[in-house]
Amino acid sequence: MKVFGSSGVRGVVGETITPAFVGRVAKAAGSTLGAETVAVARDTRRTGEMLADAAAGGLAAVGSDVHRLGVAPTPAAQAYAEREGVPVVMITASHNPPAYNGVKLVGRDGIELSRDALERIEDRLLADRYETKAWDETGESERVENTRRAYVDQLLAAVDRERIADADLTVALDPGHGAGALTSPEFFRELGCRVVTVNAQPDGHFPGRDPEPVAENLADLGALVRATDADVGIAHDGDADRAIFYDEHGDYIEGDATLAALAEARLDAGDTAVSAVNVSQRLVDVTNRVGADLELTPIGSTYIITRIRELQNEGEAVPVAGEGNGGILFPNYRLARDGAYTAASFLELLADQPASAAVADYGGYVNVRRNVEYDSDAEREALLAAVEEYAAEADADPTTTDGYRLDYGDAWVLARPSGTEPVVRIYAEARDRDRAESLVEGVHDRLLAALE
């Protein structure tokens, strides 16, 4: 698809993302879905209200009434969609930098729209073909006030509150100035945890840290864990559909290790886990150990969700899915990434052991990632051609589900274009850092040469 990437459409506001563009996306979505009512929500980004206004105007123009949810985590908006049976236009750029914003489309069942539905909306958008209404048939707008509270109540009902409360945990929380700042502190306190926070004021400029919850952005959280003797640190991205953790020593826990630990707690023999092509060997080890199957997709929640639906329609049990970036799905709860639910699921593991012990069996691997930026379609094509040439020359088994993944037996490297930013991402995993760095460096050097 030309417009919708692996997780909706995103870009720099004022360049690719403008109020006019978002209005057209909303008109295309409203025209295609034909829903009498559509909700609009946003994260805390500086440009969120402006773009939510544009989306609401576009929906009203094609006759849909609009429920304005205000600032809410993406999973809270999805819970509203499921509860009320209305689609949602979510204005968010998730983990992307503050200058970015975007649009994610959610169906009336609370699940991100399928690839087929997105393609129909995109076709209408590219053709500028909308079902606009006469002035007296346009939609009306109303504000909904209880979205966040209802979401917290649903979370509390879905997790083992007694087990978590009995653990008497101190949680250090970094919602990164995002939408989770308005729900997660309250949620964890109502679970019986003592909660200390950093970057917990909603602020679309993200003054304390970049929205992406990666180690280089989370030094303050590690320091907070150590200063307060917390049992665990929890970080969200801008729309709080991810959770990343620190252990009781204030040490960063790799997202792949968390995914493996949560998967082992949920999977039984004969079940299926779903992950993306950049899956860590940690999850492969878990599925092999418990006798479960592992299905791989292109990177991005839309692809993972589509495959989960297909497997469920075939009668397969899929208790857990997701990626090592903190975006984990528990389909028996809801077919959506939910940072707060993921965090509570991890807290359940801490009832019997410290955080470091919960992930101790999933170490032994080092992950390295690097990006190569491009400025034009021609540079993008040159980079992708260089990746293809490198893969053809490599003494490794290639996988082309999404970009090129080269498996060397003791390690792997993956190069693929981002679905949300003008970069080619390079990932590698190995038993030692030098090996992983060497694999990334080899691809990185080839790509830089292609830009000269």
Tab-separated table of C-alpha atoms in Angstrom:
chain	number	residue	atom	x	y	z
A	1	MET	CA	0.000	0.000	0.000
A	2	LYS	CA	1.146	3.531	-0.752
A	3	VAL	CA	-0.306	5.401	2.229
A	4	PHE	CA	-0.914	3.059	5.159
A	5	GLY	CA	2.224	1.452	6.531
A	6	SER	CA	2.684	-1.352	9.021
A	7	SER	CA	0.946	0.635	11.790
A	8	GLY	CA	-1.209	3.241	10.066
A	9	VAL	CA	0.105	6.386	8.408
A	10	ARG	CA	2.680	8.665	10.062
A	11	GLY	CA	4.916	11.526	9.113
A	12	VAL	CA	6.241	14.938	10.067
A	13	VAL	CA	3.430	17.402	10.695
A	14	GLY	CA	3.419	20.180	8.136
A	15	GLU	CA	5.126	17.970	5.565
A	16	THR	CA	3.371	14.656	4.902
A	17	ILE	CA	0.842	14.993	7.738
A	18	THR	CA	-1.392	18.073	7.488
A	19	PRO	CA	-4.934	18.854	8.650
A	20	ALA	CA	-6.123	18.669	5.039
A	21	PHE	CA	-4.570	15.226	4.583
A	22	VAL	CA	-6.005	13.896	7.852
A	23	GLY	CA	-9.408	15.264	6.868
A	24	ARG	CA	-9.225	13.336	3.589
A	25	VAL	CA	-8.192	10.147	5.394
A	26	ALA	CA	-11.177	10.565	7.725
A	27	LYS	CA	-13.544	11.187	4.810
A	28	ALA	CA	-12.228	8.101	3.026
A	29	ALA	CA	-12.564	6.005	6.177
A	30	GLY	CA	-16.054	7.302	6.947
A	31	SER	CA	-17.211	6.781	3.362
A	32	THR	CA	-15.832	3.240	3.242
A	33	LEU	CA	-16.948	2.065	6.668
A	34	GLY	CA	-20.390	3.645	6.413
A	35	ALA	CA	-20.647	3.922	10.186
A	36	GLU	CA	-23.358	6.082	11.692
A	37	THR	CA	-20.966	7.061	14.502
A	38	VAL	CA	-17.152	7.176	14.625
A	39	ALA	CA	-15.005	8.078	17.629
A	40	VAL	CA	-11.872	10.229	17.465
A	41	ALA	CA	-9.094	10.040	20.056
A	42	ARG	CA	-5.522	11.332	20.269
A	43	ASP	CA	-2.330	11.020	22.235
A	44	THR	CA	-0.637	14.008	23.895
A	45	ARG	CA	1.269	15.350	20.889
A	46	ARG	CA	1.317	19.104	20.397
A	47	THR	CA	-0.457	18.731	17.062
A	48	GLY	CA	-2.980	16.146	18.235
A	49	GLU	CA	-5.923	18.439	18.885
A	50	MET	CA	-5.488	20.202	15.545
A	51	LEU	CA	-5.460	16.901	13.655
A	52	ALA	CA	-8.308	15.443	15.721
A	53	ASP	CA	-10.368	18.486	14.745
A	54	ALA	CA	-9.540	17.806	11.103
A	55	ALA	CA	-10.525	14.148	11.431
A	56	ALA	CA	-13.795	15.070	13.137
A	57	GLY	CA	-14.568	17.538	10.358
A	58	GLY	CA	-13.859	14.966	7.671
A	59	LEU	CA	-16.090	12.386	9.340
A	60	ALA	CA	-18.932	14.864	9.817
A	61	ALA	CA	-18.650	15.870	6.152
A	62	VAL	CA	-19.529	12.317	5.079
A	63	GLY	CA	-22.415	12.068	7.550
A	64	SER	CA	-20.883	10.318	10.568
A	65	ASP	CA	-21.627	11.551	14.054
A	66	VAL	CA	-18.404	11.970	16.024
A	67	HIS	CA	-17.634	10.969	19.592
A	68	ARG	CA	-14.679	13.044	20.783
A	69	LEU	CA	-12.722	10.954	23.305
A	70	GLY	CA	-9.939	13.478	23.883
A	71	VAL	CA	-6.516	12.268	25.012
A	72	ALA	CA	-6.452	8.523	25.587
A	73	PRO	CA	-4.029	5.642	25.146
A	74	THR	CA	-4.604	3.748	21.909
A	75	PRO	CA	-5.720	0.633	23.857
A	76	ALA	CA	-8.255	2.790	25.732
A	77	ALA	CA	-9.676	3.966	22.402
A	78	GLN	CA	-9.785	0.356	21.221
A	79	ALA	CA	-11.612	-0.654	24.378
A	80	TYR	CA	-14.147	2.108	23.678
A	81	ALA	CA	-14.632	0.859	20.119
A	82	GLU	CA	-15.284	-2.667	21.350
A	83	ARG	CA	-17.567	-1.537	24.156
A	84	GLU	CA	-19.659	0.884	22.086
A	85	GLY	CA	-19.467	-0.881	18.716
A	86	VAL	CA	-18.101	2.132	16.836
A	87	PRO	CA	-14.938	2.548	14.745
A	88	VAL	CA	-12.208	4.878	15.981
A	89	VAL	CA	-9.839	7.271	14.245
A	90	MET	CA	-6.791	7.433	16.531
A	91	ILE	CA	-4.470	10.400	16.063
A	92	THR	CA	-1.055	9.180	17.162
A	93	ALA	CA	2.502	8.614	16.031
A	94	SER	CA	3.129	6.148	18.861
A	95	HIS	CA	6.903	5.990	19.469
A	96	ASN	CA	7.967	8.429	16.748
A	97	PRO	CA	9.627	11.783	17.605
A	98	PRO	CA	7.546	14.811	18.701
A	99	ALA	CA	7.419	16.393	15.226
A	100	TYR	CA	5.566	13.337	13.919
A	101	ASN	CA	1.892	12.518	14.074
A	102	GLY	CA	-0.346	10.099	12.262
A	103	VAL	CA	-3.589	8.189	11.942
A	104	LYS	CA	-4.462	4.663	13.043
A	105	LEU	CA	-7.848	3.196	12.147
A	106	VAL	CA	-9.694	0.841	14.484
A	107	GLY	CA	-12.779	-1.212	13.658
A	108	ARG	CA	-15.986	-1.385	15.661
A	109	ASP	CA	-14.672	-4.578	17.275
A	110	GLY	CA	-11.745	-2.703	18.837
A	111	ILE	CA	-9.199	-4.260	16.495
A	112	GLU	CA	-7.014	-2.407	13.999
A	113	LEU	CA	-8.538	-2.598	10.543
A	114	SER	CA	-7.417	-5.471	8.359
A	115	ARG	CA	-5.115	-4.991	5.399
A	116	ASP	CA	-8.091	-5.517	3.051
A	117	ALA	CA	-10.131	-2.797	4.747
A	118	LEU	CA	-7.180	-0.402	4.723
A	119	GLU	CA	-6.643	-1.036	1.023
A	120	ARG	CA	-10.276	-0.152	0.283
A	121	ILE	CA	-9.932	3.073	2.261
A	122	GLU	CA	-6.640	3.859	0.554
A	123	ASP	CA	-8.130	3.299	-2.909
A	124	ARG	CA	-10.883	5.782	-2.108
A	125	LEU	CA	-8.391	8.261	-0.653
A	126	LEU	CA	-6.098	8.153	-3.680
A	127	ALA	CA	-9.069	8.567	-6.006
A	128	ASP	CA	-10.449	11.505	-3.956
A	129	ARG	CA	-13.814	9.729	-3.974
A	130	TYR	CA	-15.858	10.587	-0.887
A	131	GLU	CA	-19.554	10.369	-0.051
A	132	THR	CA	-19.953	13.918	1.250
A	133	LYS	CA	-23.368	14.972	2.502
A	134	ALA	CA	-25.563	18.045	2.118
A	135	TRP	CA	-25.345	20.641	4.885
A	136	ASP	CA	-28.387	19.299	6.725
A	137	GLU	CA	-27.116	15.683	6.634
A	138	THR	CA	-23.655	16.236	8.053
A	139	GLY	CA	-22.693	14.557	11.317
A	140	GLU	CA	-22.837	16.033	14.798
A	141	SER	CA	-20.144	15.971	17.446
A	142	GLU	CA	-20.221	15.236	21.180
A	143	ARG	CA	-17.535	14.883	23.830
A	144	VAL	CA	-17.215	11.674	25.835
A	145	GLU	CA	-15.743	12.134	29.298
A	146	ASN	CA	-15.299	8.669	30.824
A	147	THR	CA	-13.141	6.854	28.279
A	148	ARG	CA	-9.994	6.656	30.393
A	149	ARG	CA	-11.821	5.658	33.591
A	150	ALA	CA	-13.761	2.913	31.812
A	151	TYR	CA	-10.496	1.598	30.357
A	152	VAL	CA	-8.845	1.432	33.785
A	153	ASP	CA	-11.890	-0.396	35.159
A	154	GLN	CA	-11.654	-2.959	32.358
A	155	LEU	CA	-7.970	-3.462	33.045
A	156	LEU	CA	-8.600	-3.995	36.749
A	157	ALA	CA	-11.210	-6.636	35.947
A	158	ALA	CA	-8.898	-8.445	33.522
A	159	VAL	CA	-5.800	-8.998	35.701
A	160	ASP	CA	-5.078	-10.857	38.938
A	161	ARG	CA	-5.447	-7.912	41.335
A	162	GLU	CA	-5.109	-10.014	44.464
A	163	ARG	CA	-1.870	-11.667	43.329
A	164	ILE	CA	-0.315	-8.320	42.426
A	165	ALA	CA	-1.503	-6.587	45.605
A	166	ASP	CA	-0.155	-9.413	47.791
A	167	ALA	CA	3.278	-8.955	46.206
A	168	ASP	CA	3.472	-5.459	47.782
A	169	LEU	CA	5.411	-4.019	44.826
A	170	THR	CA	6.938	-0.615	44.336
A	171	VAL	CA	6.609	0.408	40.681
A	172	ALA	CA	8.738	3.111	39.082
A	173	LEU	CA	6.770	4.396	36.114
A	174	ASP	CA	7.857	6.474	33.112
A	175	PRO	CA	4.918	7.157	30.774
A	176	GLY	CA	7.145	9.506	28.775
A	177	HIS	CA	4.709	12.470	28.869
A	178	GLY	CA	2.375	10.408	26.692
A	179	ALA	CA	-1.242	9.312	27.012
A	180	GLY	CA	-0.336	6.651	29.573
A	181	ALA	CA	0.406	9.450	32.040
A	182	LEU	CA	-3.371	9.843	32.389
A	183	THR	CA	-4.141	6.177	33.108
A	184	SER	CA	-1.178	4.053	34.209
A	185	PRO	CA	-0.321	5.770	37.539
A	186	GLU	CA	-3.930	5.377	38.636
A	187	PHE	CA	-4.105	1.788	37.371
A	188	PHE	CA	-1.016	0.576	39.211
A	189	ARG	CA	-2.019	2.317	42.428
A	190	GLU	CA	-5.423	0.646	42.289
A	191	LEU	CA	-3.617	-2.676	41.836
A	192	GLY	CA	-2.131	-2.093	45.278
A	193	CYS	CA	1.314	-0.964	44.137
A	194	ARG	CA	3.307	1.957	45.502
A	195	VAL	CA	3.946	4.108	42.432
A	196	VAL	CA	6.740	6.616	41.868
A	197	THR	CA	6.973	8.446	38.576
A	198	VAL	CA	9.184	10.358	36.181
A	199	ASN	CA	8.043	12.151	32.990
A	200	ALA	CA	4.461	11.668	34.148
A	201	GLN	CA	3.034	15.051	33.112
A	202	PRO	CA	1.166	14.923	29.780
A	203	ASP	CA	3.178	17.136	27.420
A	204	GLY	CA	3.188	16.950	23.632
A	205	HIS	CA	6.672	18.418	23.422
A	206	PHE	CA	8.020	15.339	25.290
A	207	PRO	CA	10.529	17.435	27.247
A	208	GLY	CA	11.857	14.629	29.461
A	209	ARG	CA	12.627	12.046	26.803
A	210	ASP	CA	11.896	10.904	23.280
A	211	PRO	CA	8.661	8.860	23.030
A	212	GLU	CA	10.401	5.633	21.991
A	213	PRO	CA	11.001	3.466	25.086
A	214	VAL	CA	14.505	2.235	24.298
A	215	ALA	CA	17.458	2.046	26.673
A	216	GLU	CA	19.149	5.240	25.477
A	217	ASN	CA	15.981	7.219	26.320
A	218	LEU	CA	15.283	5.666	29.710
A	219	ALA	CA	18.267	6.528	31.923
A	220	ASP	CA	16.008	8.506	34.271
A	221	LEU	CA	13.833	5.450	34.839
A	222	GLY	CA	16.804	3.275	35.777
A	223	ALA	CA	17.983	5.966	38.189
A	224	LEU	CA	14.484	6.217	39.705
A	225	VAL	CA	14.354	2.463	40.305
A	226	ARG	CA	17.676	2.609	42.146
A	227	ALA	CA	16.841	5.766	44.108
A	228	THR	CA	13.484	4.475	45.363
A	229	ASP	CA	14.421	0.801	45.771
A	230	ALA	CA	11.604	-0.068	43.384
A	231	ASP	CA	10.842	-3.655	42.437
A	232	VAL	CA	10.423	-2.852	38.748
A	233	GLY	CA	10.545	0.023	36.286
A	234	ILE	CA	7.898	0.380	33.563
A	235	ALA	CA	8.085	2.660	30.513
A	236	HIS	CA	5.499	3.410	27.830
A	237	ASP	CA	5.651	4.977	24.392
A	238	GLY	CA	3.563	7.982	23.334
A	239	ASP	CA	0.228	6.169	23.053
A	240	ALA	CA	0.928	3.556	25.770
A	241	ASP	CA	0.452	0.444	23.700
A	242	ARG	CA	3.968	-0.726	24.664
A	243	ALA	CA	5.663	-1.587	27.938
A	244	ILE	CA	9.395	-1.892	28.544
A	245	PHE	CA	10.888	-2.880	31.904
A	246	TYR	CA	13.792	-2.329	34.283
A	247	ASP	CA	14.660	-4.869	36.960
A	248	GLU	CA	15.022	-4.212	40.691
A	249	HIS	CA	18.673	-3.254	40.228
A	250	GLY	CA	17.771	-0.497	37.763
A	251	ASP	CA	19.039	-2.516	34.805
A	252	TYR	CA	17.281	-2.434	31.427
A	253	ILE	CA	15.450	-5.625	30.458
A	254	GLU	CA	15.532	-6.443	26.759
A	255	GLY	CA	12.036	-6.426	25.309
A	256	ASP	CA	12.719	-9.789	23.694
A	257	ALA	CA	13.448	-11.282	27.128
A	258	THR	CA	10.157	-9.920	28.489
A	259	LEU	CA	8.253	-11.349	25.517
A	260	ALA	CA	9.891	-14.739	26.043
A	261	ALA	CA	9.076	-14.765	29.774
A	262	LEU	CA	5.440	-13.798	29.208
A	263	ALA	CA	5.132	-16.298	26.353
A	264	GLU	CA	6.440	-19.167	28.465
A	265	ALA	CA	3.902	-18.292	31.162
A	266	ARG	CA	1.018	-18.428	28.666
A	267	LEU	CA	1.894	-21.047	26.041
A	268	ASP	CA	1.019	-24.739	26.175
A	269	ALA	CA	1.963	-27.553	23.824
A	270	GLY	CA	0.047	-27.227	20.564
A	271	ASP	CA	-0.517	-23.479	20.912
A	272	THR	CA	0.809	-20.966	18.401
A	273	ALA	CA	2.732	-17.755	19.038
A	274	VAL	CA	2.958	-15.047	16.383
A	275	SER	CA	5.834	-12.641	15.994
A	276	ALA	CA	7.592	-10.635	13.303
A	277	VAL	CA	10.526	-11.567	11.124
A	278	ASN	CA	12.935	-9.854	13.527
A	279	VAL	CA	11.969	-12.357	16.228
A	280	SER	CA	14.613	-13.113	18.827
A	281	GLN	CA	15.991	-16.604	19.250
A	282	ARG	CA	14.694	-16.275	22.813
A	283	LEU	CA	11.108	-16.765	21.619
A	284	VAL	CA	12.176	-19.539	19.259
A	285	ASP	CA	13.754	-21.305	22.258
A	286	VAL	CA	10.554	-20.933	24.295
A	287	THR	CA	8.238	-22.288	21.612
A	288	ASN	CA	10.560	-25.228	21.025
A	289	ARG	CA	10.744	-25.956	24.754
A	290	VAL	CA	6.975	-25.969	25.348
A	291	GLY	CA	6.046	-27.634	22.048
A	292	ALA	CA	4.278	-24.625	20.556
A	293	ASP	CA	4.387	-23.389	16.966
A	294	LEU	CA	5.806	-20.013	15.931
A	295	GLU	CA	4.409	-18.046	12.985
A	296	LEU	CA	6.382	-15.119	11.536
A	297	THR	CA	4.994	-12.064	9.735
A	298	PRO	CA	6.327	-8.805	8.331
A	299	ILE	CA	7.123	-6.257	11.046
A	300	GLY	CA	4.155	-4.228	12.272
A	301	SER	CA	1.079	-4.792	14.392
A	302	THR	CA	-1.268	-4.842	11.389
A	303	TYR	CA	0.490	-7.889	9.928
A	304	ILE	CA	0.646	-9.690	13.269
A	305	ILE	CA	-3.035	-9.057	13.991
A	306	THR	CA	-4.052	-10.213	10.522
A	307	ARG	CA	-2.170	-13.495	11.000
A	308	ILE	CA	-3.646	-14.029	14.471
A	309	ARG	CA	-7.133	-13.643	13.035
A	310	GLU	CA	-6.372	-16.147	10.291
A	311	LEU	CA	-5.054	-18.682	12.798
A	312	GLN	CA	-8.016	-18.212	15.124
A	313	ASN	CA	-10.388	-18.725	12.199
A	314	GLU	CA	-8.567	-22.017	11.572
A	315	GLY	CA	-9.186	-23.068	15.170
A	316	GLU	CA	-5.649	-22.424	16.431
A	317	ALA	CA	-5.052	-21.170	19.992
A	318	VAL	CA	-2.892	-18.024	20.046
A	319	PRO	CA	-2.404	-16.963	23.690
A	320	VAL	CA	0.439	-14.515	23.033
A	321	ALA	CA	1.964	-12.591	20.141
A	322	GLY	CA	4.009	-9.503	19.495
A	323	GLU	CA	7.460	-8.055	19.074
A	324	GLY	CA	10.483	-7.369	21.235
A	325	ASN	CA	9.822	-3.613	21.189
A	326	GLY	CA	7.358	-3.932	24.070
A	327	GLY	CA	4.301	-4.290	21.833
A	328	ILE	CA	2.765	-7.553	23.056
A	329	LEU	CA	-0.713	-8.924	22.391
A	330	PHE	CA	-2.728	-11.310	24.530
A	331	PRO	CA	-5.568	-12.247	22.159
A	332	ASN	CA	-7.628	-13.923	24.878
A	333	TYR	CA	-7.826	-10.484	26.539
A	334	ARG	CA	-8.092	-8.266	23.485
A	335	LEU	CA	-6.587	-8.417	20.013
A	336	ALA	CA	-4.605	-5.242	20.607
A	337	ARG	CA	-1.280	-4.137	22.013
A	338	ASP	CA	-1.807	-2.751	25.484
A	339	GLY	CA	1.120	-1.435	27.512
A	340	ALA	CA	-0.741	-1.343	30.829
A	341	TYR	CA	-2.074	-4.899	30.481
A	342	THR	CA	1.370	-6.122	29.429
A	343	ALA	CA	2.872	-4.451	32.477
A	344	ALA	CA	0.304	-5.986	34.813
A	345	SER	CA	0.973	-9.404	33.289
A	346	PHE	CA	4.661	-8.925	34.081
A	347	LEU	CA	3.796	-7.835	37.634
A	348	GLU	CA	1.956	-11.141	38.080
A	349	LEU	CA	5.286	-12.902	37.442
A	350	LEU	CA	6.884	-10.861	40.228
A	351	ALA	CA	4.630	-12.295	42.929
A	352	ASP	CA	7.086	-15.167	43.389
A	353	GLN	CA	10.404	-13.747	42.205
A	354	PRO	CA	12.251	-10.487	41.533
A	355	ALA	CA	12.225	-9.026	38.030
A	356	SER	CA	15.811	-10.077	37.336
A	357	ALA	CA	14.928	-13.708	38.112
A	358	ALA	CA	11.775	-13.558	35.963
A	359	VAL	CA	13.903	-12.971	32.869
A	360	ALA	CA	17.090	-14.773	33.920
A	361	ASP	CA	16.429	-17.778	31.681
A	362	TYR	CA	16.080	-15.600	28.581
A	363	GLY	CA	19.486	-13.979	28.416
A	364	GLY	CA	22.557	-14.989	26.490
A	365	TYR	CA	21.784	-12.944	23.387
A	366	VAL	CA	22.857	-9.464	22.351
A	367	ASN	CA	20.751	-7.294	20.047
A	368	VAL	CA	22.134	-4.409	17.993
A	369	ARG	CA	20.153	-2.030	15.790
A	370	ARG	CA	21.196	0.771	13.465
A	371	ASN	CA	19.355	2.987	10.968
A	372	VAL	CA	20.357	4.375	7.582
A	373	GLU	CA	18.366	7.454	6.570
A	374	TYR	CA	17.385	8.375	3.027
A	375	ASP	CA	16.023	11.581	1.500
A	376	SER	CA	14.313	10.450	-1.698
A	377	ASP	CA	12.635	7.527	-3.411
A	378	ALA	CA	15.759	7.098	-5.543
A	379	GLU	CA	17.939	6.746	-2.433
A	380	ARG	CA	15.464	4.293	-0.957
A	381	GLU	CA	15.614	2.134	-4.062
A	382	ALA	CA	19.417	2.275	-4.055
A	383	LEU	CA	19.479	1.092	-0.442
A	384	LEU	CA	17.090	-1.766	-1.113
A	385	ALA	CA	19.119	-2.852	-4.141
A	386	ALA	CA	22.246	-2.851	-1.992
A	387	VAL	CA	20.514	-5.027	0.609
A	388	GLU	CA	19.474	-7.494	-2.091
A	389	GLU	CA	23.019	-7.685	-3.444
A	390	TYR	CA	24.469	-8.172	0.027
A	391	ALA	CA	22.022	-11.007	0.736
A	392	ALA	CA	22.862	-12.731	-2.550
A	393	GLU	CA	26.558	-12.719	-1.667
A	394	ALA	CA	26.151	-13.828	1.961
A	395	ASP	CA	26.858	-17.358	3.140
A	396	ALA	CA	23.577	-17.515	5.046
A	397	ASP	CA	19.979	-18.707	4.747
A	398	PRO	CA	17.800	-15.770	3.607
A	399	THR	CA	14.219	-15.051	4.638
A	400	THR	CA	12.348	-12.439	2.588
A	401	THR	CA	9.109	-12.097	4.558
A	402	ASP	CA	9.990	-8.456	5.231
A	403	GLY	CA	13.278	-7.185	3.827
A	404	TYR	CA	16.136	-9.682	4.069
A	405	ARG	CA	16.899	-11.721	7.172
A	406	LEU	CA	20.147	-13.688	6.959
A	407	ASP	CA	20.498	-16.602	9.382
A	408	TYR	CA	24.040	-17.784	10.040
A	409	GLY	CA	23.239	-20.501	12.574
A	410	ASP	CA	24.962	-18.751	15.474
A	411	ALA	CA	23.481	-15.326	14.670
A	412	TRP	CA	21.256	-13.387	12.271
A	413	VAL	CA	20.995	-9.967	10.671
A	414	LEU	CA	17.939	-8.281	9.139
A	415	ALA	CA	17.696	-5.210	6.891
A	416	ARG	CA	14.304	-3.746	5.990
A	417	PRO	CA	12.733	-0.373	5.185
A	418	SER	CA	10.761	1.183	8.023
A	419	GLY	CA	7.018	1.405	7.521
A	420	THR	CA	6.798	4.724	9.393
A	421	GLU	CA	10.051	6.663	8.846
A	422	PRO	CA	12.433	7.317	5.896
A	423	VAL	CA	15.053	4.854	7.129
A	424	VAL	CA	16.282	1.359	6.444
A	425	ARG	CA	16.624	-0.480	9.736
A	426	ILE	CA	19.361	-3.021	10.398
A	427	TYR	CA	18.941	-5.529	13.237
A	428	ALA	CA	21.302	-8.259	14.422
A	429	GLU	CA	21.324	-10.804	17.216
A	430	ALA	CA	24.175	-12.992	18.402
A	431	ARG	CA	25.585	-14.623	21.513
A	432	ASP	CA	28.199	-11.890	21.913
A	433	ARG	CA	28.209	-8.188	21.118
A	434	ASP	CA	31.221	-8.256	18.802
A	435	ARG	CA	29.504	-10.753	16.523
A	436	ALA	CA	26.258	-8.745	16.440
A	437	GLU	CA	28.126	-5.479	15.866
A	438	SER	CA	30.120	-7.065	13.050
A	439	LEU	CA	26.980	-8.243	11.269
A	440	VAL	CA	25.342	-4.827	11.532
A	441	GLU	CA	28.535	-3.101	10.417
A	442	GLY	CA	28.801	-5.226	7.288
A	443	VAL	CA	25.308	-4.314	6.097
A	444	HIS	CA	25.639	-0.705	7.257
A	445	ASP	CA	28.836	-0.144	5.287
A	446	ARG	CA	27.262	-1.588	2.129
A	447	LEU	CA	24.236	0.706	2.470
A	448	LEU	CA	26.344	3.805	3.050
A	449	ALA	CA	28.360	2.941	-0.047
A	450	ALA	CA	25.120	2.782	-2.050
A	451	LEU	CA	24.387	6.409	-1.118
A	452	GLU	CA	27.751	7.752	-2.266
